[in-house]
Amino acid sequence: MGKIIARIKKQNAGLLLGLLFTLYSIYYFIKSFSYPYVNRFGVGPGFFPRWTALLSIIAGVAYIFSSIFKDKDRFIMENIFPSKKELINVVTVVLAILGYILILDFTGFGLATIMLLFVIFIRSYSWWKSILYAIIVAAVVFAIFKIGFSVQIPVNSFGF
Amino acid sequence: MWGLLNGLTIAITPTNLFYCLIGCLVGQLVGVLPGIGPVQATALLIPLSYGLEPTTAIIMLCGIYYGAMYGGTITSVLINTPGETASVITCLDGYPLAQQGRAGVALKVAAIGSFVGGVISTLALALLGPSVADFALKFGPSEQFALMVFGMSMVIGLMGKSFIRGLVSLSFGLSLALVGMDPISGAIRYSFGINDLVGGIEMVPLCMGLFGLSELLVLVEDLNVTHKASALNSSTLKKEELRPTTMAIIRGSFLGFFVGLIPGTGSAIPALISYSMEKSLSKHPDQFGKGAPEGVAGPETANNSYVGGAMIPLFTLGIPCSPTIAILMGAFMMHGMIPGPTLFITNPDVIWGTIASMFVGNVILLILNMPLAAAWAKLADIPNKMLCPAVLVISLIGAYSDSNSMFGVGVMLVAGVIGYVCKKLDIPLAPIILVFVLTDKMEQNLLQSIKIHSGVLGILTSPIALGLLVGAAAVIAGSLIMEIKNKKSSLLEGDE
């Protein structure tokens, strides 16, 4: 596992992104053929996507070449992405949002937000401070948006 | 001028005045927070406008925009942390001034310069806007299409360090914009059977993800970061500094406005040009970078004056010049208005009210900044571990309330991760959103002109369209040459 991670760290991120983007563009290009190029209005819904997808493919291929041959476009993974601890912070936030998406409709804004904030605060504060801060931040934001600006916020049957 | 006077009567109604003040306050509050600039602030705070009348909503959002710009200046001077790309230049002389105990001077000249630049450019906008709109009404589909191609070429030509990375960003924006209903036939494209994608990807969560969440992910990497602001101490200019600083403000006002008229420029460019110009005109160029007040005054003025200029393409042609303006354009559309030449006819109250509110907003910000700069700077002391979770919740509410569904939050999350990766790989995010906003209209205009002229080449029969397309080709060729010679400036990168 360690060897695999070490190998990934040495990869050219620009090249990987270029490959990914080119594949994405090729898919877009192929998919554009499922929309008619011409129709009774003249040019059809497939016309514009086909040409723009072609432009995307050119951009992707050019990016692959530049990330291989031009120093300023060569980004090695370990140089641009943060170390383990920092990356865990980033992943925690992403996963916390994902969890938030899954539970919000069941729990309502208040509970879901407190849980989300707790997960992030606990990385820097003690558990009781994390709970306290999570409740305070959720309540203040709720008051500003829901009461102050009448913004629609999903609530549970208890109204929060 | 009658329009402007009418606008003033709208802007100073108690409700509009109140929300202009709220916008300026909130914008400044968010703008002062390290790492958050006008584009992030406007994207994150759009939800505040949902429950408001269109005129009031736009006035508040413009206040947020200005407020965030002013706020960014404070952090640049006091903690050497620019909130936006344009403020990078302010750091060059602002922070050395602060280290010499003259932070008050830097903030004072920046506030006065921003005020003068903002007022002059707003006045020019009021004078020129209607004439440009009248002229733009003569534009048919061919000219509109060519104008958008020109705008896009400027976006990838001027933003970012690399033309190829700009092109990747532009292409990605194009592909996102194609999701949903085709503007002519109504056919559904690239929706993958997902109902929420039938109407296309929503702009607000996309912006919030690309600009707001991505920045947040960068900030959370190190939750323990704290900033310590310098003390203000002296705020008086020396006698010999008065004239060069005044001249820098005057030059910056006009420079910023005219650069704002060019699509794709962003406020960093007038700030950069102003700095270079002041340095070359100065009798003491060696003082630049060591604490020259005109090195702060010129760029700050130009950067604020740019806003008035950039509003002209938006109000008259429906073309956003920067991501923040694109977000404002989204706000217009959200409130049922389509920016373009007819806006002066269909919604004069909104337009003139907004223009007049810019005067009011600048006055409010001058009052807020001159005596209170030190108090604002205290906000920058908030550590990331407290700041990030709070901003995250605000962005989640914004993404949710845009369409009242969790789908928006999902879009924001995906866009945030993409934005984070793009930031790491130095891929500019601005082209994605500018192109995303323009593509629908561009496709519509292209298809209409093909129908009118019975072919693509027919577009070239219009001299205006031909001129714009030649201009676009020249910009692209120039950028390519610079790319090959490795001469693209690193200061032109950034979101704004």
XYZ file of C-alpha atoms in Angstrom:
656
model
C 0.000 0.000 0.000
C 2.816 2.362 1.005
C 4.597 1.666 -2.286
C 1.450 2.442 -4.274
C 0.970 5.756 -2.462
C 4.629 6.630 -2.968
C 4.261 5.872 -6.669
C 1.104 7.987 -6.949
C 2.910 10.892 -5.278
C 5.511 10.884 -8.037
C 2.937 11.037 -10.845
C 2.502 14.047 -13.123
C -0.882 15.417 -12.042
C -1.154 17.590 -15.166
C -0.802 14.538 -17.373
C -3.428 12.620 -15.389
C -5.871 15.513 -15.532
C -5.177 15.960 -19.241
C -5.952 12.291 -19.884
C -9.101 12.468 -17.778
C -10.267 15.627 -19.510
C -9.587 14.177 -22.955
C -11.598 11.048 -22.119
C -14.414 13.237 -20.790
C -14.331 15.273 -24.027
C -14.321 12.142 -26.195
C -17.371 10.900 -24.313
C -19.045 14.277 -24.883
C -18.153 14.085 -28.570
C -19.546 10.562 -28.980
C -22.685 11.482 -27.050
C -23.225 14.507 -29.332
C -23.980 12.064 -32.169
C -27.161 11.043 -30.362
C -28.580 14.507 -31.074
C -29.515 15.398 -34.675
C -26.991 17.584 -36.504
C -29.757 19.087 -38.678
C -33.506 19.217 -38.149
C -36.547 21.082 -39.472
C -35.341 24.316 -37.775
C -32.053 24.137 -39.722
C -29.062 23.163 -37.618
C -30.060 20.771 -34.879
C -29.220 20.279 -31.195
C -26.193 18.143 -32.110
C -24.403 20.859 -34.105
C -22.982 22.985 -31.304
C -22.043 20.134 -28.914
C -20.167 18.333 -31.688
C -17.930 21.299 -32.460
C -17.425 22.312 -28.861
C -16.568 18.724 -27.890
C -14.017 18.710 -30.697
C -12.506 21.898 -29.268
C -12.411 20.196 -25.843
C -10.563 17.202 -27.274
C -7.990 19.520 -28.876
C -7.600 21.373 -25.563
C -7.203 18.089 -23.674
C -4.583 16.715 -26.074
C -2.691 20.034 -26.042
C -2.725 19.945 -22.241
C -1.351 16.407 -22.208
C 1.519 17.456 -24.468
C 2.273 20.618 -22.528
C 2.241 18.746 -19.215
C 4.791 16.315 -20.630
C 7.054 18.720 -22.477
C 6.686 22.090 -20.700
C 8.167 22.494 -17.232
C 5.631 25.094 -16.123
C 2.747 22.699 -16.885
C 4.336 19.715 -15.111
C 2.835 19.337 -11.658
C 4.064 16.435 -9.551
C 1.409 15.188 -7.122
C 3.513 15.456 -3.959
C 4.460 19.054 -4.773
C 0.949 20.380 -5.205
C -1.282 18.373 -2.895
C -0.943 18.746 0.862
C 0.586 16.220 3.225
C -1.411 13.495 5.008
C -2.724 15.589 7.911
C -3.875 18.488 5.727
C -5.401 16.127 3.189
C -7.390 14.443 5.962
C -8.839 17.866 6.854
C -9.940 18.353 3.238
C -11.390 14.839 2.931
C -13.206 15.265 6.269
C -14.978 18.363 4.975
C -15.906 16.681 1.680
C -17.250 13.592 3.452
C -19.068 15.726 6.018
C -20.875 17.565 3.208
C -21.715 14.244 1.584
C -23.186 13.033 4.870
C -25.062 16.315 5.205
C -26.649 15.775 1.782
C -27.803 12.301 2.832
C -29.304 13.213 6.221
C -30.645 16.754 5.815
C -34.043 15.740 4.471
C -34.594 13.459 7.495
C -33.123 15.521 10.302
C -33.791 19.092 9.187
C -31.285 21.933 9.087
C -30.584 22.261 12.799
C -29.490 18.723 13.629
C -27.692 18.109 10.335
C -25.759 21.374 10.622
C -24.760 20.769 14.232
C -23.485 17.310 13.275
C -21.578 18.685 10.272
C -19.984 21.439 12.333
C -19.125 19.056 15.150
C -17.234 16.777 12.743
C -15.110 19.738 11.622
C -14.701 21.480 14.995
C -13.622 18.277 16.731
C -10.415 18.323 14.692
C -9.336 21.486 16.509
C -11.300 21.760 19.751
C -12.277 19.573 22.727
C -15.585 17.664 22.390
C -17.616 19.978 24.604
C -16.281 23.106 22.908
C -17.034 21.498 19.535
C -20.649 20.860 20.516
C -21.015 24.351 21.961
C -19.523 26.090 18.908
C -21.551 23.890 16.543
C -24.807 24.853 18.289
C -23.908 28.554 18.398
C -22.827 28.768 14.725
C -25.875 26.796 13.529
C -28.223 28.984 15.580
C -26.669 32.275 14.417
C -26.706 31.270 10.744
C -30.280 29.988 11.079
C -31.366 33.273 12.664
C -29.668 35.414 10.018
C -30.927 33.507 6.989
C -34.304 32.210 8.123
C -35.462 35.082 10.301
C -33.417 37.995 8.962
C -33.597 37.316 5.235
C -36.569 34.891 4.938
C -34.451 32.347 3.062
C -36.039 28.896 2.650
C -34.276 26.478 4.979
C -35.332 22.834 5.346
C -36.622 22.197 8.849
C -37.895 19.142 10.716
C -41.281 18.789 12.404
C -39.940 20.701 15.429
C -39.254 23.733 13.241
C -35.420 23.634 13.140
C -28.814 62.492 -16.398
C -32.537 62.328 -15.650
C -32.171 58.592 -15.397
C -29.442 58.972 -12.797
C -31.489 61.462 -10.762
C -34.448 59.106 -10.927
C -32.101 56.317 -9.845
C -30.962 58.382 -6.868
C -34.541 58.747 -5.684
C -34.813 54.941 -5.850
C -31.448 54.285 -4.210
C -32.106 56.536 -1.217
C -35.473 55.085 -0.269
C -35.150 53.783 3.306
C -35.389 50.117 2.218
C -32.779 50.367 -0.522
C -30.497 52.478 1.611
C -30.781 49.946 4.417
C -29.958 46.985 2.167
C -27.138 48.910 0.491
C -25.689 49.446 3.971
C -26.240 45.774 4.837
C -24.559 44.746 1.553
C -21.556 46.999 2.197
C -21.260 45.810 5.795
C -21.631 42.121 5.017
C -19.366 42.406 1.958
C -16.701 44.154 3.987
C -17.126 41.657 6.814
C -16.585 38.729 4.465
C -13.966 40.531 2.370
C -11.821 41.125 5.430
C -11.652 37.394 6.104
C -8.364 36.127 4.667
C -8.663 34.234 1.410
C -12.169 35.421 0.620
C -12.445 38.041 -2.121
C -15.341 39.699 -3.954
C -16.096 36.699 -6.146
C -16.358 34.300 -3.220
C -18.261 36.849 -1.136
C -20.820 37.557 -3.872
C -21.263 33.855 -4.666
C -21.645 32.889 -1.021
C -24.028 35.684 -0.153
C -26.391 35.545 -3.170
C -28.953 33.636 -1.047
C -29.403 36.713 1.130
C -31.094 38.362 -1.849
C -33.663 35.626 -2.510
C -36.437 37.179 -0.464
C -35.901 40.752 -1.705
C -37.403 42.873 -4.496
C -35.217 42.791 -7.654
C -33.915 46.368 -7.334
C -33.157 45.976 -3.643
C -31.535 42.580 -4.239
C -29.188 43.891 -6.938
C -28.353 46.979 -4.872
C -27.435 44.767 -1.930
C -25.324 42.432 -4.063
C -23.457 45.395 -5.569
C -22.834 46.601 -2.001
C -21.434 43.169 -1.153
C -19.154 43.373 -4.192
C -17.748 46.795 -3.224
C -17.604 45.939 0.437
C -15.595 42.804 -0.262
C -13.178 44.808 -2.422
C -12.637 47.336 0.356
C -12.266 44.503 2.848
C -9.608 42.815 0.716
C -7.533 45.987 0.852
C -7.459 45.944 4.651
C -6.081 42.410 4.837
C -3.550 43.172 2.086
C -2.155 46.123 4.018
C -2.344 44.812 7.572
C -1.571 41.113 7.256
C -0.086 40.879 3.765
C -2.909 38.509 2.722
C -4.810 39.601 -0.386
C -8.441 38.531 -0.554
C -8.429 38.827 -4.344
C -5.898 38.919 -7.165
C -6.138 42.680 -7.631
C -5.084 43.223 -4.024
C -1.846 41.295 -4.576
C -0.489 44.540 -6.004
C -1.681 46.474 -2.941
C 0.432 44.187 -0.755
C 3.588 45.272 -2.604
C 3.610 48.721 -0.999
C 0.752 48.511 1.491
C 2.396 45.944 3.742
C 5.819 47.686 3.791
C 3.965 50.878 4.790
C 2.288 48.950 7.606
C 5.661 47.614 8.754
C 6.923 51.200 8.938
C 4.005 52.034 11.231
C 2.155 53.832 8.407
C -0.687 51.373 7.826
C -3.112 54.241 8.419
C -1.652 56.086 5.414
C -2.025 53.028 3.164
C -5.625 52.439 4.231
C -6.525 56.111 3.953
C -5.183 56.542 0.407
C -6.762 53.220 -0.590
C -10.158 54.270 0.794
C -10.039 57.723 -0.792
C -8.730 56.318 -4.084
C -11.395 53.622 -4.153
C -14.052 56.238 -3.441
C -12.849 58.634 -6.158
C -12.394 55.792 -8.660
C -15.806 54.373 -7.843
C -17.560 57.742 -8.198
C -15.818 58.717 -11.456
C -16.474 55.354 -13.078
C -20.103 55.327 -11.929
C -20.570 58.781 -13.430
C -19.010 57.577 -16.693
C -21.260 54.522 -16.607
C -24.318 56.758 -16.226
C -23.173 58.935 -19.128
C -22.035 56.244 -21.550
C -24.310 53.335 -20.660
C -27.470 54.438 -22.502
C -25.531 55.376 -25.687
C -23.754 52.022 -25.765
C -27.096 50.275 -25.194
C -28.629 52.193 -28.117
C -25.738 51.133 -30.315
C -25.954 47.544 -29.090
C -29.621 47.405 -30.072
C -28.428 47.420 -33.690
C -26.548 44.162 -33.095
C -28.126 41.159 -34.810
C -27.386 37.495 -34.041
C -24.158 37.517 -36.108
C -22.724 40.522 -34.275
C -23.825 39.142 -30.914
C -22.191 35.798 -31.664
C -18.974 37.453 -32.841
C -18.937 39.668 -29.752
C -19.200 36.643 -27.494
C -16.428 34.839 -29.364
C -14.321 37.976 -28.922
C -15.167 38.075 -25.216
C -14.230 34.427 -24.784
C -10.950 34.901 -26.639
C -10.119 37.761 -24.252
C -10.984 35.580 -21.282
C -8.558 32.824 -22.208
C -6.059 35.291 -23.637
C -5.809 37.474 -20.560
C -6.696 35.264 -17.602
C -4.277 32.715 -16.245
C -0.636 31.996 -16.864
C -1.140 29.511 -19.657
C -3.219 29.715 -22.826
C -3.678 25.936 -22.920
C -4.901 25.755 -19.347
C -7.266 28.637 -20.131
C -8.537 26.685 -23.136
C -9.136 23.595 -20.983
C -11.074 25.725 -18.532
C -13.103 27.340 -21.330
C -13.911 23.961 -22.909
C -15.029 22.609 -19.560
C -17.327 25.613 -19.099
C -18.776 24.998 -22.559
C -19.496 21.357 -21.769
C -21.246 22.262 -18.512
C -23.378 24.869 -20.250
C -24.619 22.341 -22.806
C -26.388 20.308 -20.140
C -30.146 20.797 -20.313
C -32.508 22.166 -22.903
C -31.279 23.219 -26.343
C -32.245 26.912 -26.768
C -33.763 26.482 -30.256
C -35.425 23.059 -30.540
C -35.940 22.357 -26.843
C -34.195 18.968 -27.074
C -32.741 17.742 -23.775
C -28.991 17.162 -23.884
C -26.551 15.510 -21.509
C -29.076 15.190 -18.680
C -28.353 11.450 -18.193
C -31.968 10.891 -17.194
C -31.638 13.109 -14.114
C -34.677 15.355 -13.763
C -32.739 18.079 -11.955
C -30.485 18.441 -15.000
C -33.295 18.970 -17.528
C -33.241 22.730 -16.928
C -29.437 22.762 -16.995
C -26.902 23.107 -14.189
C -27.866 25.892 -11.781
C -25.408 28.750 -11.824
C -25.471 29.714 -8.150
C -24.356 26.350 -6.683
C -21.835 26.025 -9.491
C -20.302 29.414 -8.618
C -20.441 28.688 -4.914
C -18.622 25.414 -5.468
C -16.013 26.653 -7.930
C -15.139 29.824 -6.057
C -16.430 29.463 -2.499
C -16.080 25.814 -1.524
C -12.817 25.306 -3.427
C -11.261 28.208 -1.509
C -12.628 26.785 1.708
C -11.000 23.421 0.991
C -7.691 25.209 0.509
C -8.185 27.045 3.810
C -9.085 23.912 5.794
C -5.782 22.316 4.844
C -4.283 24.191 7.749
C -6.916 24.886 10.365
C -4.466 26.390 12.819
C -3.489 29.391 10.693
C -3.962 32.724 12.468
C -3.107 36.205 11.323
C -1.800 39.132 13.290
C -2.703 42.575 12.008
C -0.215 45.464 12.114
C -1.037 48.523 14.190
C -2.381 51.592 12.360
C -0.380 54.412 14.027
C 0.223 57.312 11.593
C -2.366 58.124 8.926
C -1.034 61.411 7.560
C 0.610 61.742 4.170
C 3.909 63.619 3.986
C 3.782 66.872 2.029
C 5.940 65.514 -0.808
C 3.684 62.446 -1.132
C 0.491 64.420 -1.646
C 0.884 65.327 -5.317
C 2.048 61.942 -6.683
C -0.687 60.203 -4.696
C -3.390 62.542 -6.009
C -2.163 62.098 -9.577
C -2.088 58.309 -9.118
C -5.728 58.416 -8.001
C -6.796 60.511 -11.001
C -4.918 58.331 -13.502
C -6.158 55.154 -11.837
C -9.788 56.302 -12.072
C -9.733 56.642 -15.843
C -7.498 53.655 -16.439
C -9.720 51.327 -14.413
C -12.865 52.476 -16.145
C -11.521 51.949 -19.656
C -10.010 48.559 -18.868
C -13.380 47.567 -17.415
C -14.945 48.025 -20.836
C -12.843 45.183 -22.261
C -14.418 41.760 -21.763
C -12.299 39.196 -19.981
C -9.944 41.578 -18.247
C -10.649 41.242 -14.505
C -9.750 43.879 -11.912
C -6.181 42.618 -11.490
C -5.191 43.971 -14.888
C -5.962 47.690 -14.327
C -4.349 47.395 -10.884
C -1.233 45.896 -12.423
C -1.090 48.451 -15.268
C -1.625 51.283 -12.807
C 1.222 50.056 -10.601
C 3.601 49.751 -13.559
C 2.516 53.171 -14.852
C 2.989 54.892 -11.495
C 6.369 53.282 -11.054
C 7.541 54.403 -14.491
C 6.201 57.955 -13.950
C 7.590 58.301 -10.440
C 10.656 60.411 -9.623
C 11.547 57.767 -7.025
C 10.816 54.397 -8.663
C 13.223 52.758 -6.214
C 10.715 53.458 -3.419
C 8.143 51.134 -5.030
C 7.964 47.886 -3.169
C 9.346 49.594 -0.057
C 6.263 51.622 0.892
C 5.303 54.213 -1.748
C 1.756 55.537 -1.058
C 1.105 56.050 -4.789
C 1.852 52.341 -5.258
C -1.238 51.699 -3.141
C -3.386 54.599 -4.337
C -3.114 53.946 -8.096
C -3.913 50.205 -8.137
C -6.657 50.509 -5.504
C -8.316 53.318 -7.451
C -8.019 51.461 -10.748
C -9.361 48.265 -9.232
C -12.492 50.014 -7.904
C -12.988 52.173 -10.962
C -12.893 48.989 -13.021
C -16.284 47.974 -11.560
C -18.136 50.890 -13.170
C -16.530 50.177 -16.528
C -17.247 46.462 -16.294
C -20.934 47.178 -15.688
C -21.269 48.687 -19.182
C -20.766 45.405 -21.104
C -23.106 43.720 -18.621
C -25.897 46.300 -18.718
C -25.673 47.038 -22.434
C -24.497 43.819 -24.089
C -25.292 41.175 -21.504
C -21.610 40.209 -21.379
C -19.938 39.748 -17.994
C -16.315 40.857 -17.836
C -15.322 39.036 -14.674
C -16.623 36.152 -12.540
C -18.116 38.549 -9.985
C -19.990 40.360 -12.739
C -21.081 36.932 -14.066
C -22.523 36.159 -10.634
C -24.331 39.509 -10.654
C -25.648 38.597 -14.094
C -26.935 35.347 -12.588
C -28.648 37.391 -9.880
C -30.336 39.541 -12.524
C -31.628 36.415 -14.265
C -32.720 34.884 -10.970
C -34.887 37.950 -10.418
C -36.427 37.665 -13.884
C -34.294 40.178 -15.822
C -32.064 39.490 -18.803
C -29.053 41.845 -18.911
C -28.622 43.353 -22.365
C -29.436 46.431 -24.441
C -33.167 46.258 -23.729
C -32.642 46.363 -19.964
C -32.539 50.189 -20.010
C -36.000 50.101 -21.624
C -37.626 47.172 -19.817
C -36.236 47.739 -16.304
C -35.018 51.339 -16.086
C -35.727 51.551 -12.360
C -33.507 48.584 -11.604
C -30.668 49.825 -13.802
C -30.680 53.447 -12.687
C -31.376 52.482 -9.106
C -28.365 50.159 -9.186
C -26.107 52.756 -10.833
C -27.150 55.426 -8.326
C -26.689 52.988 -5.454
C -23.041 52.677 -6.455
C -22.553 56.332 -5.459
C -24.347 55.687 -2.205
C -22.369 52.481 -1.608
C -19.060 54.254 -2.142
C -20.021 56.971 0.333
C -21.081 54.346 2.904
C -17.824 52.455 2.463
C -15.741 55.599 2.793
C -17.503 56.358 6.076
C -17.117 52.767 7.233
C -13.450 52.584 6.322
C -11.853 55.871 7.264
C -12.430 55.687 11.014
C -13.040 51.964 11.405
C -10.216 50.303 9.491
C -8.533 49.070 12.668
C -11.756 47.526 13.917
C -12.299 45.713 10.598
C -8.758 44.431 10.688
C -9.491 42.667 13.986
C -11.796 40.325 12.057
C -8.810 38.983 10.193
C -7.613 37.527 13.510
C -10.364 34.874 13.331
C -8.545 31.544 12.957
C -9.341 29.196 10.079
C -10.640 26.548 12.492
C -13.525 28.888 13.412
C -13.906 30.705 10.111
C -14.102 27.723 7.738
C -16.993 25.821 9.378
C -19.086 29.010 9.606
C -18.500 29.924 5.951
C -19.219 26.325 4.967
C -22.664 26.429 6.562
C -23.470 29.693 4.770
C -22.505 28.173 1.430
C -24.577 25.036 2.134
C -27.656 27.158 2.803
C -27.003 29.123 -0.372
C -26.671 26.032 -2.525
C -29.782 24.494 -0.996
C -32.030 27.522 -1.156
C -31.244 28.259 -4.809
C -33.547 25.431 -5.915
C -34.826 24.215 -2.543
C -33.263 20.819 -3.119
C -30.206 18.912 -2.028
C -29.273 18.544 -5.684
C -27.860 22.086 -5.543
C -25.665 21.109 -2.591
C -24.468 18.110 -4.608
C -23.606 20.374 -7.546
C -21.720 22.677 -5.188
C -19.778 19.788 -3.692
C -18.723 18.394 -7.075
C -17.862 21.881 -8.354
C -15.934 22.561 -5.147
C -13.775 19.477 -5.543
C -13.171 20.281 -9.233
C -12.309 23.885 -8.290
C -9.897 22.640 -5.603
C -8.072 20.392 -8.076
C -7.995 23.220 -10.648
C -6.452 25.568 -8.083
C -3.761 23.015 -7.340
C -2.989 22.621 -11.032
C -3.130 26.363 -11.687
C -6.075 26.071 -14.058
C -8.005 29.374 -14.051
C -11.586 29.065 -12.841
C -12.852 32.341 -14.260
C -13.214 31.095 -17.881
C -15.441 28.220 -16.700
C -18.053 30.518 -15.254
C -17.818 33.276 -17.863
C -18.271 30.779 -20.660
C -20.977 28.941 -18.760
C -22.988 32.154 -18.565
C -22.522 33.078 -22.227
C -22.859 29.736 -24.009
C -26.635 29.516 -24.140
C -26.929 32.921 -25.812
C -23.934 32.255 -28.020
C -25.386 29.026 -29.359
C -28.751 30.666 -29.925
C -27.162 33.549 -31.842
C -24.967 31.225 -33.875
C -27.875 29.015 -34.912
C -30.031 32.032 -35.763
C -27.333 33.619 -37.911
C -26.695 30.335 -39.703
C -30.404 30.209 -40.496
C -30.536 33.865 -41.614
C -27.423 33.604 -43.805
C -27.974 29.982 -44.863
C -24.524 28.995 -43.630
C -21.737 29.736 -41.191
C -19.762 31.895 -43.614
C -22.691 34.321 -43.893
C -21.712 35.682 -40.452
C -18.660 37.227 -42.070
C -20.813 39.471 -44.279
C -21.406 41.770 -41.303
C -18.465 44.200 -40.982
C -18.881 44.447 -37.174
C -18.973 40.668 -36.795
C -16.005 40.297 -39.134
C -14.032 42.910 -37.187
C -14.783 41.221 -33.868
C -13.854 37.776 -35.190
C -10.596 39.137 -36.613
C -9.967 40.748 -33.215
C -10.629 37.408 -31.511
C -8.237 35.647 -33.900
C -5.573 38.286 -33.167
C -5.988 37.862 -29.385
C -5.703 34.082 -29.680
C -2.690 34.318 -32.009
C -1.020 36.821 -29.650
C -1.654 34.594 -26.621
C -0.313 31.564 -28.440
C 2.855 33.414 -29.397
C 3.315 34.546 -25.790
C 2.678 30.995 -24.615
C 5.307 29.623 -26.973
C 7.777 32.287 -25.848
C 6.821 31.634 -22.190
C 6.026 35.310 -21.646
C 2.584 35.215 -20.072
C 2.581 37.274 -16.899
C 1.944 35.472 -13.681
C 0.218 38.532 -12.226
C -2.696 38.211 -14.602
C -3.902 34.972 -13.108
C -6.680 34.629 -10.602
C -10.394 34.455 -10.201
C -11.293 38.055 -10.443
